[in-house]
Every structure is written in structure tokens, then in C-alpha cells.
Short mmCIF file of C-alpha atoms in Angstrom, two decimals:
data_model
loop_
_atom_site.label_atom_id
_atom_site.label_comp_id
_atom_site.label_asym_id
_atom_site.label_seq_id
_atom_site.Cartn_x
_atom_site.Cartn_y
_atom_site.Cartn_z
CA PRO A 5 -0.10 0.07 0.00
CA ALA A 6 0.96 3.51 -0.76
CA GLU A 7 0.65 4.68 2.97
CA GLY A 8 3.46 2.44 3.85
CA GLY A 9 6.14 4.38 1.83
CA GLU A 10 9.87 3.98 2.12
CA GLY A 11 9.94 3.29 5.78
CA GLU A 12 7.43 0.01 5.22
CA GLY A 13 9.85 -1.05 2.44
CA LYS A 14 12.85 -0.72 4.79
CA ALA A 15 10.85 -2.36 7.45
CA LEU A 16 9.91 -5.48 5.29
CA SER A 17 13.28 -5.84 3.74
CA LEU A 18 14.71 -5.99 7.50
CA LEU A 19 12.06 -8.60 8.13
CA GLU A 20 12.88 -10.71 5.27
CA ALA A 21 16.43 -10.58 6.25
CA ALA A 22 15.66 -11.75 9.62
CA ARG A 23 13.38 -14.48 8.28
CA SER A 24 16.02 -15.69 5.67
CA ARG A 25 18.46 -15.97 8.70
CA TYR A 26 16.46 -18.59 10.33
CA GLU A 27 15.52 -20.33 7.05
CA SER A 28 19.12 -20.72 5.81
CA LEU A 29 19.80 -22.75 8.90
CA GLN A 30 20.63 -26.29 7.46
CA ILE A 31 22.44 -29.51 9.07
CA SER A 32 25.81 -28.06 8.03
CA ASP A 33 28.38 -25.39 8.54
CA ASP A 34 25.31 -22.85 9.16
CA VAL A 35 24.57 -24.86 12.24
CA PHE A 36 28.13 -25.63 13.19
CA GLY A 37 30.92 -23.17 12.62
CA GLU A 38 30.17 -20.71 10.05
CA SER A 39 30.09 -17.80 12.44
CA GLY A 40 33.55 -18.43 13.89
CA GLN A 41 35.13 -21.23 15.97
CA ASP A 42 31.73 -21.64 18.50
CA SER A 43 28.37 -21.03 17.95
CA SER A 44 27.65 -17.50 19.33
CA GLY A 45 26.02 -16.65 15.80
CA ASN A 46 23.19 -19.26 16.25
CA PRO A 47 19.87 -17.83 17.19
CA PHE A 48 19.04 -21.06 19.12
CA TYR A 49 21.50 -20.32 21.88
CA SER A 50 20.98 -16.56 21.55
CA THR A 51 17.57 -15.86 21.24
CA SER A 52 17.40 -12.36 22.90
CA ALA A 53 19.66 -9.61 24.00
CA ASP A 54 18.83 -10.77 27.56
CA SER A 55 19.82 -14.28 26.95
CA ARG A 56 22.96 -13.95 24.80
CA SER A 57 25.21 -13.24 28.01
CA SER A 58 24.17 -16.19 29.61
CA SER A 59 23.22 -18.85 27.43
CA ALA A 60 25.14 -18.29 24.16
CA ALA A 61 28.22 -20.55 23.41
CA SER A 62 30.59 -18.10 22.91
CA SER A 63 33.49 -17.48 20.24
CA GLU A 64 35.44 -16.02 23.35
CA ASP A 65 36.29 -19.79 23.84
CA GLU A 66 39.25 -18.94 21.45
CA ASP A 67 40.94 -17.16 24.25
CA GLU A 68 41.04 -20.04 26.40
CA PRO A 69 44.35 -21.71 27.04
CA THR A 70 45.57 -24.54 24.42
CA THR A 71 46.37 -27.99 25.45
CA SER A 72 50.16 -26.95 25.16
CA SER A 73 49.67 -24.73 28.06
CA ILE A 74 48.11 -27.22 30.61
CA SER A 75 49.62 -30.53 31.56
CA SER A 76 48.78 -33.39 29.01
CA SER A 77 51.39 -35.83 30.39
CA SER A 78 50.45 -39.20 31.58
CA ALA A 79 49.92 -38.01 35.30
CA ALA A 80 47.06 -35.88 33.96
CA GLU A 81 45.59 -38.71 31.88
CA ASP A 82 45.97 -41.32 35.04
CA GLU A 83 44.17 -38.58 36.91
CA GLU A 84 41.28 -38.46 34.50
CA GLU A 85 41.05 -42.17 34.68
CA ARG A 86 40.90 -42.04 38.41
CA GLY A 87 37.85 -39.84 37.90
CA GLY A 88 36.26 -42.45 35.92
CA TRP A 89 36.91 -40.89 32.36
CA THR A 90 38.63 -43.28 29.81
CA GLN A 91 39.27 -43.17 25.97
CA THR A 92 37.88 -46.88 25.88
CA LEU A 93 34.42 -46.60 24.19
CA ARG A 94 31.72 -49.01 24.44
CA ASP A 95 28.31 -49.19 22.86
CA THR A 96 25.50 -48.10 24.69
CA PRO A 97 21.89 -49.19 23.76
CA PRO A 98 19.57 -45.94 23.07
CA PRO A 99 16.91 -45.37 25.66
CA ARG A 100 13.73 -47.17 24.75
CA PHE A 101 10.55 -45.28 24.22
CA GLU A 102 7.41 -46.86 23.76
CA ASP A 103 4.93 -44.40 24.70
CA THR A 104 2.63 -42.89 22.02
CA SER A 105 3.07 -39.35 20.89
CA GLY A 106 0.64 -36.68 19.58
CA PRO A 107 -2.73 -35.39 20.62
CA THR A 108 -4.57 -37.25 23.42
CA ARG A 109 -8.18 -37.02 22.18
CA LYS A 110 -9.50 -37.28 18.73
CA MET A 111 -11.27 -33.86 17.54
CA PRO A 112 -14.23 -34.03 15.13
CA PRO A 113 -13.46 -33.02 11.56
CA SER A 114 -15.90 -30.03 12.23
CA SER A 115 -13.74 -28.59 15.12
CA SER A 116 -13.31 -24.83 15.02
CA ALA A 117 -10.09 -23.21 15.67
CA MET A 118 -11.76 -21.76 18.98
CA ASP A 119 -12.39 -25.63 19.73
CA PHE A 120 -8.59 -26.08 19.66
CA PHE A 121 -7.86 -22.75 21.51
CA GLN A 122 -10.24 -23.82 24.44
CA LEU A 123 -8.17 -27.19 24.98
CA PHE A 124 -5.87 -24.66 26.64
CA VAL A 125 -8.03 -21.61 27.50
CA PRO A 126 -11.65 -23.06 28.27
CA ASP A 127 -14.72 -21.18 29.27
CA ASN A 128 -14.24 -21.64 32.88
CA VAL A 129 -11.01 -19.67 32.85
CA LEU A 130 -12.24 -16.80 30.83
CA LYS A 131 -15.13 -16.64 33.26
CA ASN A 132 -12.68 -16.29 35.99
CA MET A 133 -11.16 -13.51 34.33
CA VAL A 134 -14.44 -11.82 34.01
CA VAL A 135 -15.22 -12.41 37.79
CA GLN A 136 -11.54 -11.12 38.77
CA THR A 137 -11.70 -8.19 36.23
CA ASN A 138 -15.15 -6.96 37.71
CA MET A 139 -13.75 -7.27 41.50
CA TYR A 140 -10.74 -5.53 40.65
CA ALA A 141 -12.90 -2.58 38.84
CA LYS A 142 -15.24 -2.30 41.71
CA LYS A 143 -12.15 -2.12 44.59
CA TYR A 144 -10.31 0.61 42.48
CA GLN A 145 -13.57 2.68 42.09
CA GLU A 146 -14.15 2.38 45.70
CA ARG A 147 -10.68 3.82 46.58
CA PHE A 148 -10.32 6.44 43.62
CA GLY A 149 -13.68 7.75 42.74
CA SER A 150 -16.57 6.14 40.80
CA ASP A 151 -16.18 5.69 37.12
CA GLY A 152 -19.72 6.22 35.40
CA ALA A 153 -18.42 5.22 32.15
CA TRP A 154 -17.82 1.66 33.35
CA ALA A 155 -20.30 -1.26 33.23
CA GLU A 156 -19.27 -4.78 34.33
CA VAL A 157 -17.65 -6.80 31.61
CA THR A 158 -19.23 -9.89 30.29
CA LEU A 159 -17.95 -13.32 28.99
CA THR A 160 -18.76 -12.21 25.26
CA GLU A 161 -16.72 -8.96 25.80
CA MET A 162 -13.96 -10.88 27.70
CA LYS A 163 -13.64 -13.06 24.55
CA ALA A 164 -13.61 -10.09 22.30
CA PHE A 165 -11.01 -8.45 24.21
CA LEU A 166 -8.79 -11.40 23.68
CA GLY A 167 -9.58 -11.52 19.96
CA TYR A 168 -8.43 -7.91 19.75
CA MET A 169 -5.11 -8.62 21.43
CA ILE A 170 -4.31 -11.64 19.55
CA SER A 171 -5.11 -9.77 16.23
CA THR A 172 -1.72 -7.60 16.67
CA SER A 173 0.21 -10.99 16.24
CA ILE A 174 -1.63 -11.76 12.78
CA TYR A 175 -2.10 -8.15 11.34
CA HIS A 176 1.38 -7.18 12.82
CA CYS A 177 0.06 -3.92 14.33
CA GLU A 178 2.29 -2.45 16.95
CA SER A 179 -0.40 -0.85 19.03
CA VAL A 180 -3.76 -2.59 19.53
CA LEU A 181 -5.75 0.67 19.41
CA SER A 182 -4.55 1.00 15.69
CA ILE A 183 -7.34 -1.16 15.04
CA TRP A 184 -9.78 1.87 15.34
CA SER A 185 -7.50 4.27 13.66
CA SER A 186 -7.86 5.58 10.15
CA GLY A 187 -4.09 4.75 9.54
CA PHE A 188 -2.27 1.87 7.77
CA TYR A 189 -3.12 -0.71 10.55
CA SER A 190 -6.78 0.13 10.87
CA ASN A 191 -9.08 -2.99 10.72
CA LYS A 192 -12.65 -1.68 10.04
CA SER A 193 -13.78 -5.41 9.83
CA ILE A 194 -13.27 -6.14 13.30
CA ALA A 195 -13.26 -2.58 14.90
CA LEU A 196 -17.08 -2.49 14.99
CA VAL A 197 -17.50 -5.36 17.21
CA MET A 198 -16.47 -3.21 20.39
CA SER A 199 -15.62 0.76 20.62
CA GLN A 200 -12.24 1.71 21.31
CA SER A 201 -13.36 3.57 24.52
CA ARG A 202 -14.92 0.20 25.77
CA PHE A 203 -11.91 -1.82 24.86
CA GLU A 204 -9.74 0.69 26.91
CA LYS A 205 -12.07 0.29 29.91
CA ILE A 206 -11.62 -3.23 30.02
CA LEU A 207 -7.87 -2.76 29.27
CA LYS A 208 -7.65 -0.54 32.43
CA TYR A 209 -9.18 -2.97 34.89
CA PHE A 210 -8.34 -6.43 33.29
CA HIS A 211 -7.11 -8.95 35.82
CA VAL A 212 -6.50 -12.84 36.12
CA VAL A 213 -6.08 -12.50 39.90
CA ALA A 214 -7.37 -9.04 41.34
CA PHE A 215 -5.74 -9.35 44.77
CA ARG A 216 -3.04 -11.07 46.66
CA SER A 217 -4.00 -13.71 49.34
CA SER A 218 -2.12 -13.38 52.80
CA GLN A 219 -0.29 -16.60 51.84
CA THR A 220 0.92 -15.61 48.61
CA THR A 221 4.62 -14.30 48.14
CA HIS A 222 5.29 -15.38 44.56
CA GLY A 223 5.94 -12.54 42.02
CA LEU A 224 3.53 -14.01 39.62
CA TYR A 225 0.72 -14.47 41.99
CA LYS A 226 -1.66 -12.43 39.64
CA ILE A 227 -1.38 -15.00 36.82
CA GLN A 228 -0.12 -18.35 38.49
CA PRO A 229 -3.54 -19.89 38.51
CA PHE A 230 -3.82 -19.40 34.68
CA LEU A 231 -0.31 -20.66 33.92
CA ASP A 232 -1.09 -23.82 36.24
CA SER A 233 -4.49 -24.29 34.29
CA LEU A 234 -2.56 -23.89 30.97
CA GLN A 235 0.13 -26.33 32.16
CA TYR A 236 -2.92 -28.77 32.58
CA GLY A 237 -4.23 -28.22 29.21
CA PHE A 238 -0.73 -28.66 27.82
CA ASP A 239 -0.21 -32.19 29.77
CA SER A 240 -3.73 -33.50 29.22
CA ALA A 241 -4.05 -32.44 25.38
CA PHE A 242 -0.70 -33.73 24.11
CA ARG A 243 2.04 -36.16 24.65
CA PRO A 244 5.31 -35.06 23.25
CA SER A 245 8.02 -37.19 21.26
CA GLN A 246 10.85 -38.73 23.03
CA THR A 247 13.28 -35.87 21.50
CA GLN A 248 12.83 -32.51 23.31
CA VAL A 249 14.53 -29.16 23.69
CA LEU A 250 14.93 -26.97 26.65
CA HIS A 251 15.61 -23.30 25.52
CA GLU A 252 14.16 -19.64 25.64
CA PRO A 253 11.96 -18.98 22.61
CA LEU A 254 12.41 -16.07 20.49
CA ILE A 255 10.23 -13.59 22.14
CA ASP A 256 11.98 -10.37 20.96
CA GLU A 257 9.82 -8.00 19.01
CA ASP A 258 9.25 -8.27 15.22
CA PRO A 259 11.84 -6.69 13.09
CA VAL A 260 9.40 -4.77 11.38
CA PHE A 261 8.32 -2.96 14.80
CA ILE A 262 12.07 -2.15 15.52
CA ALA A 263 12.62 -0.71 12.22
CA THR A 264 9.60 1.45 12.35
CA CYS A 265 10.32 2.68 15.83
CA THR A 266 12.24 6.03 16.39
CA GLU A 267 15.00 6.04 18.86
CA ARG A 268 12.84 7.91 21.41
CA GLU A 269 10.21 5.25 21.40
CA LEU A 270 12.95 2.44 21.73
CA ARG A 271 14.52 4.00 24.76
CA LYS A 272 10.95 4.16 26.38
CA ARG A 273 10.84 0.77 26.12
CA LYS A 274 11.30 -1.01 29.40
CA LYS A 275 13.80 -4.06 29.66
CA ARG A 276 11.89 -7.39 30.19
CA LYS A 277 11.99 -7.96 33.95
CA PHE A 278 11.69 -11.91 33.37
CA SER A 279 13.00 -14.80 31.18
CA LEU A 280 10.69 -17.39 29.79
CA TRP A 281 11.98 -20.94 29.24
CA VAL A 282 10.24 -23.83 27.43
CA ARG A 283 10.51 -27.66 27.17
CA GLN A 284 9.65 -28.10 23.53
CA CYS A 285 8.78 -31.64 21.48
CA SER A 286 11.40 -31.33 18.79
CA SER A 287 9.38 -33.18 16.20
CA THR A 288 6.23 -31.25 16.28
CA GLY A 289 7.16 -27.92 17.90
CA PHE A 290 4.31 -28.31 20.59
CA ILE A 291 5.69 -26.61 24.06
CA SER A 292 5.01 -29.09 26.88
CA GLN A 293 6.17 -27.06 29.75
CA ILE A 294 6.86 -23.29 30.45
CA TYR A 295 9.05 -21.86 33.28
CA VAL A 296 8.93 -17.90 33.98
CA HIS A 297 12.11 -16.80 35.94
CA LEU A 298 11.72 -13.21 37.49
CA LYS A 299 14.79 -11.37 37.11
CA GLU A 300 14.06 -9.14 40.31
CA GLY A 301 13.26 -10.03 43.85
CA GLY A 302 15.09 -11.60 46.87
CA GLY A 303 13.63 -14.88 46.64
CA ALA A 304 15.19 -18.16 45.82
CA ASP A 305 14.65 -17.22 42.24
CA GLY A 306 15.58 -13.60 42.31
CA LEU A 307 18.89 -11.48 41.60
CA ASP A 308 20.92 -13.54 44.20
CA THR A 309 20.32 -16.87 42.22
CA LEU A 310 20.88 -15.00 38.94
CA LYS A 311 24.48 -13.95 40.11
CA ASN A 312 25.21 -17.78 39.87
CA LYS A 313 24.44 -18.68 36.43
CA PRO A 314 25.11 -22.49 36.40
CA GLN A 315 22.83 -23.03 39.58
CA LEU A 316 19.89 -20.98 37.94
CA HIS A 317 20.08 -22.67 34.66
CA SER A 318 20.08 -26.02 36.50
CA MET A 319 17.09 -25.04 38.45
CA VAL A 320 15.26 -24.15 35.16
CA ALA A 321 16.06 -27.41 33.74
CA LYS A 322 14.83 -29.32 36.79
CA SER A 323 11.48 -27.18 36.98
CA LEU A 324 10.93 -27.78 33.05
CA CYS A 325 11.40 -31.74 33.53
CA ARG A 326 9.39 -32.08 36.75
CA ASN A 327 6.86 -34.16 35.03
CA ALA A 328 9.47 -35.89 32.50
CA ALA A 329 10.78 -38.46 34.87
CA GLY A 330 10.50 -42.11 34.17
CA LYS A 331 9.69 -41.86 30.26
CA ASN A 332 13.07 -42.19 28.69
CA TYR A 333 12.92 -38.80 27.15
CA ILE A 334 16.13 -37.40 25.39
CA ILE A 335 16.56 -33.62 26.16
CA PHE A 336 18.71 -31.32 24.20
CA THR A 337 20.52 -28.28 25.93
CA GLY A 338 22.29 -25.59 25.43
CA PRO A 339 25.85 -24.65 26.99
CA SER A 340 24.14 -22.82 29.99
CA ILE A 341 22.16 -25.75 31.11
CA THR A 342 24.77 -28.68 29.85
CA SER A 343 26.59 -29.96 32.94
CA LEU A 344 27.71 -33.54 34.28
CA PRO A 345 26.18 -33.30 37.69
CA LEU A 346 22.64 -32.35 36.07
CA PHE A 347 22.84 -34.94 33.57
CA GLU A 348 23.82 -37.83 35.98
CA GLU A 349 20.71 -36.54 38.10
CA PHE A 350 18.42 -36.96 35.29
CA GLU A 351 19.69 -40.28 34.42
CA LYS A 352 18.62 -41.46 37.91
CA GLN A 353 14.99 -40.08 36.83
CA GLU A 354 15.45 -42.02 33.39
CA ILE A 355 15.90 -38.69 31.68
CA TYR A 356 18.50 -38.81 29.24
CA CYS A 357 20.51 -35.75 27.62
CA CYS A 358 22.64 -34.37 24.79
CA GLY A 359 24.06 -31.01 25.28
CA LEU A 360 26.34 -28.45 23.91
CA LEU A 361 29.11 -27.69 25.81
CA SER A 362 31.31 -24.34 26.36
CA SER A 363 34.12 -24.15 28.77
CA ARG A 364 33.16 -20.53 29.35
CA LYS A 365 29.40 -20.97 29.69
CA SER A 366 28.75 -24.29 31.12
CA ASP A 367 29.24 -26.06 34.63
CA CYS A 368 32.30 -28.30 33.95
CA THR A 369 32.33 -29.79 37.27
CA GLY A 370 33.75 -33.31 36.97
CA LEU A 371 34.80 -33.02 33.41
CA PRO A 372 38.32 -33.68 32.15
CA LEU A 373 40.45 -30.98 31.53
CA SER A 374 42.13 -32.60 28.47
CA MET A 375 38.96 -32.46 26.58
CA LEU A 376 37.93 -29.00 27.67
CA ASN A 377 41.20 -27.08 26.08
CA ASN A 378 41.84 -26.18 22.52
CA SER A 379 44.58 -27.96 20.75
CA ASP A 380 47.31 -25.62 19.27
CA VAL A 381 47.49 -27.84 16.46
CA PRO A 382 44.87 -27.01 13.64
CA GLN A 383 42.85 -29.99 13.42
CA ALA A 384 40.79 -31.31 10.31
CA ARG A 385 36.92 -31.13 9.82
CA GLY A 386 35.51 -34.30 10.91
CA GLN A 387 38.09 -35.24 13.32
CA TYR A 388 36.96 -36.08 17.00
CA ARG A 389 38.10 -37.42 20.27
CA ILE A 390 35.76 -38.91 22.72
CA LYS A 391 36.15 -40.07 26.47
CA MET A 392 33.37 -41.98 28.50
CA LYS A 393 32.41 -42.18 32.13
CA GLY A 394 29.62 -44.95 32.78
CA ASN A 395 27.26 -44.13 30.11
CA MET A 396 28.11 -40.50 29.75
CA SER A 397 30.36 -39.53 26.64
CA LEU A 398 32.19 -36.30 26.25
CA ILE A 399 32.83 -35.53 22.50
CA CYS A 400 35.01 -32.87 20.99
CA TRP A 401 34.29 -32.69 17.35
CA TYR A 402 36.15 -30.28 14.90
CA ASN A 403 34.43 -28.32 11.97
CA LYS A 404 35.65 -24.96 11.76
CA GLY A 405 36.81 -25.07 15.32
CA PRO A 406 35.92 -27.41 18.30
CA PHE A 407 32.46 -28.46 19.53
CA ARG A 408 31.98 -30.18 22.54
CA PHE A 409 28.91 -32.41 23.37
CA LEU A 410 28.04 -34.18 26.70
CA THR A 411 25.60 -37.03 26.07
CA ASN A 412 24.37 -40.38 27.61
CA ALA A 413 21.19 -40.76 25.02
CA TYR A 414 23.68 -41.73 22.05
CA SER A 415 26.41 -44.56 21.84
CA PRO A 416 29.87 -43.06 21.26
CA VAL A 417 30.74 -45.71 18.52
CA GLN A 418 27.62 -45.06 16.31
CA GLN A 419 28.49 -42.73 13.39
CA GLY A 420 26.64 -40.01 11.80
CA VAL A 421 27.37 -37.28 9.07
CA ILE A 422 26.89 -33.51 8.86
CA ILE A 423 25.68 -32.63 5.44
CA LYS A 424 27.53 -29.63 3.67
CA ARG A 425 25.98 -28.18 0.73
CA LYS A 426 29.21 -27.66 -1.31
CA SER A 427 31.64 -30.55 -0.47
CA GLY A 428 29.69 -33.62 0.64
CA GLU A 429 29.73 -35.01 4.18
CA ILE A 430 31.63 -34.30 7.56
CA PRO A 431 31.89 -37.68 9.71
CA CYS A 432 30.92 -37.31 13.10
CA PRO A 433 29.60 -38.99 15.99
CA LEU A 434 25.82 -39.96 15.98
CA ALA A 435 25.10 -37.56 19.04
CA VAL A 436 26.51 -34.56 16.96
CA GLU A 437 24.14 -35.40 13.87
CA ALA A 438 21.25 -35.70 16.14
CA PHE A 439 21.83 -32.46 17.92
CA ALA A 440 22.43 -30.72 14.66
CA ALA A 441 19.11 -32.03 13.16
CA HIS A 442 17.19 -31.03 16.11
CA LEU A 443 18.71 -27.75 16.40
CA SER A 444 18.14 -27.01 12.94
CA TYR A 445 14.25 -27.86 13.37
CA ILE A 446 13.87 -25.46 16.39
CA CYS A 447 15.45 -22.57 14.61
CA LYS A 448 13.60 -22.59 11.54
CA TYR A 449 10.26 -23.53 13.94
CA ASP A 450 10.88 -20.41 16.22
CA ASP A 451 10.64 -18.14 12.94
CA LYS A 452 6.97 -20.00 12.50
CA TYR A 453 6.14 -19.85 15.93
CA SER A 454 6.87 -16.12 16.28
CA LYS A 455 3.90 -15.30 13.94
CA TYR A 456 1.59 -15.68 16.99
CA PHE A 457 3.61 -13.38 19.30
CA ILE A 458 1.13 -10.73 20.80
CA SER A 459 2.50 -7.44 20.13
CA HIS A 460 0.72 -5.57 22.90
CA LYS A 461 3.73 -4.67 25.35
CA PRO A 462 2.30 -3.55 28.63
CA ASN A 463 4.44 -2.01 31.39
CA LYS A 464 2.96 -4.73 34.11
CA THR A 465 5.42 -7.86 34.24
CA TRP A 466 2.49 -10.10 34.85
CA GLN A 467 0.54 -9.01 31.95
CA GLN A 468 3.68 -9.27 29.58
CA VAL A 469 4.00 -13.03 30.74
CA PHE A 470 0.30 -13.44 30.25
CA TRP A 471 0.16 -12.34 26.55
CA PHE A 472 3.23 -14.56 26.00
CA ALA A 473 1.44 -17.63 27.34
CA ILE A 474 -1.53 -17.01 25.54
CA SER A 475 0.57 -16.91 22.21
CA ILE A 476 2.01 -20.23 23.17
CA ALA A 477 -1.46 -21.57 23.80
CA ILE A 478 -2.39 -20.47 20.41
CA ASN A 479 0.84 -22.08 18.95
CA ASN A 480 -0.01 -25.08 20.70
CA ALA A 481 -3.51 -24.99 19.33
CA TYR A 482 -2.35 -24.86 15.86
CA ILE A 483 -0.18 -27.79 15.97
CA VAL A 484 -2.90 -30.19 17.45
CA TYR A 485 -5.09 -28.64 14.78
CA LYS A 486 -2.38 -29.79 12.08
CA MET A 487 -2.39 -33.22 13.52
CA SER A 488 -6.20 -33.72 13.46
CA GLU A 489 -8.97 -34.48 10.97
CA ALA A 490 -10.19 -31.02 10.94
CA TYR A 491 -6.99 -30.00 9.25
CA HIS A 492 -7.82 -32.42 6.11
CA VAL A 493 -11.14 -30.47 5.83
CA LYS A 494 -9.92 -26.85 5.81
CA ARG A 495 -6.06 -26.82 5.84
CA TYR A 496 -5.75 -23.54 7.35
CA SER A 497 -2.28 -22.01 7.49
CA ARG A 498 -0.85 -20.50 10.59
CA ALA A 499 -2.06 -17.06 9.59
CA GLN A 500 -5.56 -18.50 8.37
CA PHE A 501 -6.12 -20.41 11.71
CA GLY A 502 -5.07 -17.19 13.76
CA GLU A 503 -7.48 -15.09 11.61
CA ARG A 504 -10.19 -17.69 12.09
CA LEU A 505 -9.73 -17.88 15.99
CA ILE A 506 -9.93 -13.93 15.86
CA LYS A 507 -13.04 -14.07 14.19
CA GLU A 508 -14.41 -16.70 16.55
CA LEU A 509 -13.59 -14.80 19.57
CA LEU A 510 -15.03 -11.70 18.26
CA GLY A 511 -18.21 -13.42 17.23
CA LEU A 512 -17.87 -12.77 13.79
CA GLU A 513 -17.70 -16.34 12.65
CA ASP A 514 -19.87 -19.47 14.17
CA ALA A 515 -17.59 -21.28 16.82
CA SER A 516 -20.44 -23.41 18.14
CA PRO A 517 -19.01 -26.15 20.23
CA SER A 518 -18.49 -29.44 18.07
CA HIS A 519 -17.78 -31.86 20.95
#
């Protein structure tokens, strides 16, 4: 459209560049080594400005001492052997997985987008939001004076309110209020459902939990019941595959919005006060578990814990896997989570792991020093060294530089390959191939998944978390839809599914229950 002008063209080209960055990731040098001797350029480990310093494997590892500067004598080798690490490798069977994966219930072919969304956000949850919002509005007015323009919100209005917020993810408008404007992001087809003034009143008083109880100390008490309900929905509606990933999803704003913001607007944006981690099924993209870490506060998960990154990330991993014990899942982790003590603790719970290591970013307790330092002799691509302790393998594999992996999920004697576009295959242990495959999938998947991120950015942390959680619920709803008979009837794309859901929430499409 002509209204967009040069600024919009610039914004779109920036967006396309960002997208192509993710789409170009292949099981090749794009994953391992193109950006230097480590994976600092890989978005899977550097998903946001907040996470780069803590979870990215860094090319700073190049500055580490080489093996020539530490003892590589037989005495050092003997010490490592006494610690249980040996160069004698043995084949280990992969963890057996006999569970069925996928949706747990059969949805009728006539199921609507709303039916899938309400697997995770049912009417009883929305009705509670209605009650809590009206309670908050009443108490607010008792304290600050009557609001003659206020009328109690209804369930129909609450659904429309959610629909308007969700529309910012599908139609890519920075402000939800743009819907009622006359500008480029206006949307007359949905603006008539509710007036802007009514929407603003609901936004002013909107609450999930209106008041703190005397027993509540958790910083997210205003949405914890909602997060608990959402988790119940995830657990009951879907069983993930054996391979899963722990990571921070891409929750930065769309590059289009960044490109069109003025410097003043960017300065006014407040830095997020939380990080959001997920356990995600690597074969479907379904997010099975959410963990929110508040970056402020004096509690066990506050600033004091943040100062000790390995303990923080270990705590995150344990929380994300609290429902995973006894199922022989294989969990892929980035450098900030990968550690021998954590993997050994998980193995006792029948949770197996495959993680990328960084001697600067990972907790390297109990690992042999000879495997953690870079050689002063250049190594050829595809060469690797492995040491083993029990079922645990520590792999140092070379591409453009050394990459280190810790795993008890893949046999160290089984071979794999990394496919290069220009010069064929690079040999590698099976664990490296498996890690590259799942890494590549998640990187590509995150770009699709970001289509559902709601653009509304409130100042309140609990509201920010709430809208991210709603975005994840829509993402999961689409995945369940794609695996249902209903998909074969209409075959909605992600964007079409989102548009349909918005119309159903706004009452513009028939969304009568079909089950």
C-alpha cells in the first residue's frame, strides 16, 4: 500500500532478512562453525539480548589456553582415569521409548479454531477473568472514585478483548489501538464489534487474579492460577515425542516494529524483567512446559540466584523436566544448562540428555580438562576425540573449530554425518548429527512460531507473561489442529488459523462447540 512508503519497504526488507537468517539454517556449517569457532551466531543459543550473555556458546572460547599450556602428561591422563573418564569406548543402547506421542483426544472434523484454543484456555478460565476483572474494577473505584462510564464486563466481551489483543500478532500492528485508527494498521472489519473507549476500559481493569492472598509471596501471583491451568491443558491434550529441547524461545519484537520505531520510542521501552524458558517437542514444536524466571526479587529465584548462572540454569532445567521422569525422554540442551551433575541426576530419573558444552558458559564440574582445552595444532574437519564415564560420553568434534558435546543418550561408537551443501559430508558421532538435526528444526520452527506473538507490550510484568502464555497456547492449538482430522477439511495455514480464531472470539464466525 502507498501509505507504507519507504519506511515500510525498509521494515519489510529487514523482516525478510531476519527470516532468511533462520530459514537458511541447515544441518551443515550454517549450524556448526560458519560464524566462528563456536556457535555464538546461532539464534538457538542467542535468542534475545537478555539471553546472549548467559546461554550463548561464545567464540570467546578461542581465548582459552590451548592444550600446550596445561599438563597433557600421562599423570593428567591417570588422574582423569581415576575420575572415571577413559578413552575406551563401548556401545550403549539408546533409551527405549514406547509411549505414543501426539494429541490425546480425537477432535471431530468439524472442530473450529476456537475448539482447539479452548483445549488450553477453556470457558471456565475466561469466566474467572470476567469475575476478577469486575472485582478489581469495583475495588479500584471504591478507592479512587466512581467511574460512570464503566459497566461490568461480560464473557462475550472478554472473548472479544482477547481477540483484539491476538489480532496484533496476526495483522502485525504495534498498538492494538491502531485497529480503530484511520491509518495503515486500521481494521474496520473487526473495529465495529467493540468501541475503542469500551476496549480501553476493559484494558484498564483487566485482571486474572485481582488481589493477593495473605499466603501468597510469589511474584507472579496475579497469573499463577492461569499458568497452572494452562500447564494442565498442555499435559492433558498432548504427549510429546521422545526428543525434546530446553530453550528460551524467540520473544523479541518483530524486526518490522523495531525498524519503524523512533530512537525515542526504543529508549522508552522497558527491559523485560523476566526470562521465559520452555520444554518443546522437537518433532512437532508443541511446547509441553513453561518456566518463568523473574529477574528481580530477593527470593530463591531472584537476583541472588541470577548471580550464579549454572545453578540458575540447573534450577530452570529441573523445573521444566519435573513431569518428565520415568519416560526415557531425550532432552537437548544449550551450553548454559549442559553439565555433568545435572545429566547424572536426570539419568537417575530416566531422563537422558544431549547438550552442547562451552568451557566458558557451562558448569564443567567433573569433566576432564584435556577435553576442554583447545589444541594448538589445527584439526581437520570431521576429526573427533571421545572420553567416556559410565554411560556418559564427552565428545570434542572439529568443524571450523572445536565443538564439545556431553551425552548419555547416544552411543559414542555409532557414526553420523553432517551434510555440507558444497563439499559433501563431514563424519561425526551420532550425537552430533542428532543435535544438529534438532537444532536446525527448532531454529526454523521459532520463526514460524513467532507469528503468534502478541505485539501488545504492557508495562506490568505479569501482563507481559500473560500475553506470551496466550501466544504459546495459540501455537499449541495450531499444532494439535494440524494433527487432527479437522485440518484435512480446511487446511488452514498458521495465519489463516489465527485469523479464524480472532473472528470466532469476536463473534464474527460461528464457533459453536462441536464436541
